[in-house]
Structures are given as C-alpha cells and as structure tokens.
Short mmCIF file of C-alpha atoms in Angstrom, two decimals:
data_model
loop_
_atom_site.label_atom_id
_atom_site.label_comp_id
_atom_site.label_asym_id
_atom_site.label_seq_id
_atom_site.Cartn_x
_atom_site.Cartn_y
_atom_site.Cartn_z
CA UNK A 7 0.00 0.00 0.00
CA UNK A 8 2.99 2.44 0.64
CA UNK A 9 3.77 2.41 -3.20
CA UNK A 10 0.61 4.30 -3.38
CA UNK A 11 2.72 7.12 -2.52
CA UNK A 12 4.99 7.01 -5.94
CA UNK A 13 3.30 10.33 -7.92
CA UNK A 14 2.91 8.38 -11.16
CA UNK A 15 -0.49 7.57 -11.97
CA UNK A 16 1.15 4.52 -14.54
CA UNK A 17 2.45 3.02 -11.40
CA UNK A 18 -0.36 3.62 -8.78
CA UNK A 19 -2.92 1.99 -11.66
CA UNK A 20 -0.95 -0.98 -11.28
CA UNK A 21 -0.70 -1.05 -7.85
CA UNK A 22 -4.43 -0.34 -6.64
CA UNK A 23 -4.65 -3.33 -9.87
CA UNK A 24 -2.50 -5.70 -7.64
CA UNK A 25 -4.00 -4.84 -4.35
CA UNK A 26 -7.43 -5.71 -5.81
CA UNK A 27 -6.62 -9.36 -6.56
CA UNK A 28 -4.57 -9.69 -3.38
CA UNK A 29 -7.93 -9.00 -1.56
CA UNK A 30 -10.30 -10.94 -3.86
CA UNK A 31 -10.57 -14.04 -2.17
CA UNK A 32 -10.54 -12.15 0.97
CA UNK A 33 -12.20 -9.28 1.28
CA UNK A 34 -14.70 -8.24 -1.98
CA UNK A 35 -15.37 -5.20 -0.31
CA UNK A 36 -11.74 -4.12 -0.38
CA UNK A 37 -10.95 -5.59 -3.97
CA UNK A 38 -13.68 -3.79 -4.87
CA UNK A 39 -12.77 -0.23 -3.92
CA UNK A 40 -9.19 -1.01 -5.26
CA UNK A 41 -10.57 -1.97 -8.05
CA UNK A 42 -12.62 1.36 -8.93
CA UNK A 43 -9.90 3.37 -7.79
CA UNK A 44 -7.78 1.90 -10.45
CA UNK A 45 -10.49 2.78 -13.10
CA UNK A 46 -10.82 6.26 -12.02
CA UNK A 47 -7.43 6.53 -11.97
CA UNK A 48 -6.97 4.74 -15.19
CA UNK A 49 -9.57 7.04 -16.98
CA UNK A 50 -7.07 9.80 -16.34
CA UNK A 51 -4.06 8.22 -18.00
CA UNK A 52 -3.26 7.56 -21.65
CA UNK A 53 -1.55 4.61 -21.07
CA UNK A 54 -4.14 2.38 -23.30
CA UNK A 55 -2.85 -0.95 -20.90
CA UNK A 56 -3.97 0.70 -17.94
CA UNK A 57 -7.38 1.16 -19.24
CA UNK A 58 -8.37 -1.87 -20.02
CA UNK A 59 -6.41 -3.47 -17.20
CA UNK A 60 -8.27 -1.81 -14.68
CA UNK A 61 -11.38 -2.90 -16.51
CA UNK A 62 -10.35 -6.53 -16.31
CA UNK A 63 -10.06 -6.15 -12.82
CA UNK A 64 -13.05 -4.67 -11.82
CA UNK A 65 -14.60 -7.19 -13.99
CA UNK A 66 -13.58 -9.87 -11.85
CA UNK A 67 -14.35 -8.14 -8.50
CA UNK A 68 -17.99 -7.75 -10.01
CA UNK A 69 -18.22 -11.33 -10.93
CA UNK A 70 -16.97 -12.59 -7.95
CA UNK A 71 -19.99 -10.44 -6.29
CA UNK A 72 -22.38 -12.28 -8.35
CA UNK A 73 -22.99 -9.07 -10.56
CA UNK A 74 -22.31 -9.67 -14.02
CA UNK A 75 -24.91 -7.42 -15.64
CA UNK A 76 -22.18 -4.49 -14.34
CA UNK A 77 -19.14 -6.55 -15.84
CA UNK A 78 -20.40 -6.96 -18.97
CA UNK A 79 -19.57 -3.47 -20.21
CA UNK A 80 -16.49 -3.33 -18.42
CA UNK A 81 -15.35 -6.86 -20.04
CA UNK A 82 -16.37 -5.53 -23.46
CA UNK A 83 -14.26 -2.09 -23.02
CA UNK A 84 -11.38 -4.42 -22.38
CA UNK A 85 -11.36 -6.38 -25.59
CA UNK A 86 -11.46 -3.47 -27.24
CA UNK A 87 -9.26 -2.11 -25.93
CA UNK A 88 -6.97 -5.34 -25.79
CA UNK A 89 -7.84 -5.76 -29.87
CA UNK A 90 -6.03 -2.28 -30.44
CA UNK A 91 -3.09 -3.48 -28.75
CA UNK A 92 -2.69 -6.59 -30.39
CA UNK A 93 -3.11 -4.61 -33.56
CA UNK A 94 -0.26 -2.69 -32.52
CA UNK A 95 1.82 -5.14 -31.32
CA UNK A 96 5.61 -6.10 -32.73
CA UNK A 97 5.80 -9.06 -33.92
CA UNK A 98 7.65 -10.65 -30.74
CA UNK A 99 4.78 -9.36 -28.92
CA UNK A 100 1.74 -10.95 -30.77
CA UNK A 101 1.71 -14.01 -28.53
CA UNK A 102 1.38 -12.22 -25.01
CA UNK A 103 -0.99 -10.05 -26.96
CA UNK A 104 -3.18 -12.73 -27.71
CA UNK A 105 -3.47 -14.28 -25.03
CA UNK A 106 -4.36 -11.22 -23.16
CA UNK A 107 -7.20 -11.06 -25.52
CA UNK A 108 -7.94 -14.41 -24.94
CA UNK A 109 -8.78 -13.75 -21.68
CA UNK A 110 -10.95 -10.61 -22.16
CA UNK A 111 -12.64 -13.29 -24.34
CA UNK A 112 -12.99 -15.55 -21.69
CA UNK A 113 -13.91 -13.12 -18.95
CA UNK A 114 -16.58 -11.67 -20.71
CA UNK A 115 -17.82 -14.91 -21.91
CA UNK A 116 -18.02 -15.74 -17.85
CA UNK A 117 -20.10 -12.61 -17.40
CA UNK A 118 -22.76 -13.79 -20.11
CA UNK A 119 -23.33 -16.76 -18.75
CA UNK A 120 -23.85 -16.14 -15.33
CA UNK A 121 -26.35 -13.16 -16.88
CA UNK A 122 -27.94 -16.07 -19.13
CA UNK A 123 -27.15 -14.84 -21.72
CA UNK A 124 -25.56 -18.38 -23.42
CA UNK A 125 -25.55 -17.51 -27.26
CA UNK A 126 -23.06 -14.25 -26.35
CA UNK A 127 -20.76 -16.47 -23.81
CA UNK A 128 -20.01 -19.27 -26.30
CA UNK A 129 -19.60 -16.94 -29.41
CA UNK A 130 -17.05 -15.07 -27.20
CA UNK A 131 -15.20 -18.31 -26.28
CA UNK A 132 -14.60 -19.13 -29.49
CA UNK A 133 -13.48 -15.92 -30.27
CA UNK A 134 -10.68 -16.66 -27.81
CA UNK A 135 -9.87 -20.67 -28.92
CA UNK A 136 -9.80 -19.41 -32.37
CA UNK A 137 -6.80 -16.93 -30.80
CA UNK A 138 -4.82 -19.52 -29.45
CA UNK A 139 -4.94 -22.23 -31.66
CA UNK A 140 -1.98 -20.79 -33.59
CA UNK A 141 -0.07 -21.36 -30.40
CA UNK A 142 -1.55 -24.54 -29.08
CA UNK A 143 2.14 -26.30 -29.57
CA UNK A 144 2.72 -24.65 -26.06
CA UNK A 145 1.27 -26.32 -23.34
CA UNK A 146 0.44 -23.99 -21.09
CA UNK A 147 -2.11 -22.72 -24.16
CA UNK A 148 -3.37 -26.24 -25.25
CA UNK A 149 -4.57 -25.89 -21.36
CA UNK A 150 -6.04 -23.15 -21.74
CA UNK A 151 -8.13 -24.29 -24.64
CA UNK A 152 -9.25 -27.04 -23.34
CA UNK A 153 -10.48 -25.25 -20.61
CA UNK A 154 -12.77 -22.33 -23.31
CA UNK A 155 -13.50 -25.60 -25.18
CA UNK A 156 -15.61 -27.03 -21.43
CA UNK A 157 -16.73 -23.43 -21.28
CA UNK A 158 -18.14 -23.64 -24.22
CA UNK A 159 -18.95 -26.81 -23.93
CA UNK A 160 -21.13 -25.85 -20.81
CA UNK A 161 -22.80 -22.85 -22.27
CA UNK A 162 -24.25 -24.72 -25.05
CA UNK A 163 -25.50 -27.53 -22.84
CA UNK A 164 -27.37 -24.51 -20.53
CA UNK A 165 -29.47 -23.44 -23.82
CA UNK A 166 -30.25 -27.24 -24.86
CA UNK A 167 -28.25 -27.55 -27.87
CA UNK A 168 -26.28 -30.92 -26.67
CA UNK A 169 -24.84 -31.83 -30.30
CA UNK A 170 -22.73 -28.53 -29.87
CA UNK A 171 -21.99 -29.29 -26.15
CA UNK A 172 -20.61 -32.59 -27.17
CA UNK A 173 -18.80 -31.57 -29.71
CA UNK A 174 -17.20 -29.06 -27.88
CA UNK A 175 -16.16 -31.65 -25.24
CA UNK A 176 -14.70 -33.94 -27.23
CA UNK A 177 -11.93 -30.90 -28.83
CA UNK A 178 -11.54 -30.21 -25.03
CA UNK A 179 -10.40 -34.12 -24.63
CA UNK A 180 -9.14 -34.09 -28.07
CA UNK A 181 -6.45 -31.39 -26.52
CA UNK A 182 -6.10 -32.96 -23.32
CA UNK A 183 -4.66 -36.66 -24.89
CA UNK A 184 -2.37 -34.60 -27.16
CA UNK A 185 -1.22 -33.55 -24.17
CA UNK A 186 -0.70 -37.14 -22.71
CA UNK A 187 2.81 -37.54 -23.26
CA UNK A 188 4.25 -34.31 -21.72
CA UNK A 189 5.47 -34.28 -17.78
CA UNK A 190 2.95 -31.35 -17.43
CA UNK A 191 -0.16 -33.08 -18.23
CA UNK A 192 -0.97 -34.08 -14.89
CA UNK A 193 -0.08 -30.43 -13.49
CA UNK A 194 -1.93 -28.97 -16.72
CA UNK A 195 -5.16 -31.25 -15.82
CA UNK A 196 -5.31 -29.84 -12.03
CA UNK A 197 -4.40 -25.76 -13.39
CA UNK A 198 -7.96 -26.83 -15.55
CA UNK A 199 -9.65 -27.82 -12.49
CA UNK A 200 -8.66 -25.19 -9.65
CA UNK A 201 -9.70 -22.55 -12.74
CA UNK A 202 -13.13 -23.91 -11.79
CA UNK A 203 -14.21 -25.26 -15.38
CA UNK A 204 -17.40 -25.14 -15.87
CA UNK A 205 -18.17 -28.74 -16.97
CA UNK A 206 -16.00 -30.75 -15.32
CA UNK A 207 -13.78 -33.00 -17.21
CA UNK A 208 -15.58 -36.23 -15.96
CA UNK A 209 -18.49 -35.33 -17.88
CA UNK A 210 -16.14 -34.98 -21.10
CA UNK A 211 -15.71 -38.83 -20.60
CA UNK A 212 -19.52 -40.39 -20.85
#
C-alpha cells in the first residue's frame, strides 16, 4: 500500500490493480474499492494498458460479487481495448498479446453466462480458442483451450443444444490426450480444475 505514494499515476494503476486481486478471495469489499480506484485513476491516464487493465479487474471483482450485468460493459471495453493493442503489437509481442485477448474473451464470456445470456458467452469463447490455436504447440495454451472448449462446452449444454456441447467436449479431450505424453499433463489437468471449469472433465468422458 505504501507504493501508493509514488506520484505516477502509470504506477499507482498498477498497484491499486494488484491490491485488488490480493484482496479478492478475501475481502470483496476491499478488492472492490481497489478496483474502482484503479479505473478512475486509469480514466485519467493515456496509457491504453492501464485502461483496459483496470477494466479486467473490476470485472472480476464484479463477478466474484455475483454481478455480471455491471461486468459486462467493463469486459467488453477491455477487448477493445486489448484488440487495439494486439493490432499494434511487434511481432515478438503478438503471442502475449493474444493471449491477453484471450482472456478478455474468456472473462466476458463468464459474465454472459452467469447473466444467461448463453448464445453471447459461447460466441465469445470461441473468439478466444480461435486466438490460441496458432499457439496450441505450447502447453500452457493447449490448457487453456481445453479449458474455453468445457466453457463452451457448458454454455451450449445450458441453452439445450447438446450436439454442440458434445462436440465441444470432445476438442476439449481431443487437446487434453495430445497432451498425454508431456510431464505437465498431470499439473496442466489440475491448473484446468482449480480454474473452476465449468463442466467438469468427468463429464467430457460419458
């Protein structure tokens, strides 16, 4: 909290940014006024990163409070603001670009589910599997498909269309055995799991 003092409103964004997850899983009050504090902050700045940053993480705050109606917007400022700087990025930055996106994809997909609004969340995850697949040689991404692919997997089963939701979980599994071989896999199967998938793998398997 003392490097609230430093006068630059670049570093202080990422600060209040930081405190606000530190105190998510314990005090949602406190993440949350972090969290807007950031945003106000952020809405000063020209630094594009801080702006949609700060979005992300009062996002998740919101979510976490069961409000996703509020997220929504803030989610959707994000990936546009996260599109522009992919479109700007070097080429040695595209990857960390997208999978920032990714997960602006993946947040806001979140949000339209829990508002019910299914159609929206698994357009939006696809948006960010389609993002990644050029990287899905990595494994750390081939997890994190997997996981948008239960997502989506889940979001199509909440609005009855079950071909879709199958399909969707047998790419998830489909990326999971491609995965067999590597050290990681059982490591990469728990990091799915503790991210609180959606449809949980077992369900994958009938």
């Amino acid at each position: 909290k003392k490097d609230l003092e430093n006068p630059e409103i670049v570093y202080k964004v990422g600060v209040l940014n930081e405190l606000a997850w530190e105190y998510l899983d314990r005090d949602l009050r406190e993440a949350h006024l972090y969290a807007q504090r950031a945003v106000d902050l952020a809405d000063r700045n020209i630094n594009l990163k801080d702006y949609g940053d700060s979005r992300m993480r009062l996002g998740s705050v919101l979510i976490k409070q069961e409000k996703a109606e509020k997220a929504i917007p803030l989610f959707e400022e994000a990936v546009e603001v996260r599109r522009q700087l992919r479109a700007r990025a070097l080429t040695d930055d595209q990857f960390y670009a997208a999978i920032n996106l990714a997960g602006a994809y993946d947040n806001l997909s979140i949000a339209y589910s829990m508002n019910l609004d299914f159609q929206n969340s698994v357009r939006n995850e696809a948006l960010a599997i389609e993002l990644l697949k050029p990287h899905q040689d990595i494994p750390a991404v081939s997890y994190m498909i997997a996981s948008f692919y239960n997502n989506r997997a889940d979001g199509f089963q909440k609005y009855d269309r079950f071909v879709e939701a199958l399909a969707a979980c047998d790419s998830a599994k489909i990326f999971l055995q491609n995965l067999d071989a590597s050290a990681d896999f059982e490591r990469g199967r728990n990091l799915l799991i503790d991210a609180q998938i959606h449809m949980d793998l077992a369900q994958c398997d009938d």
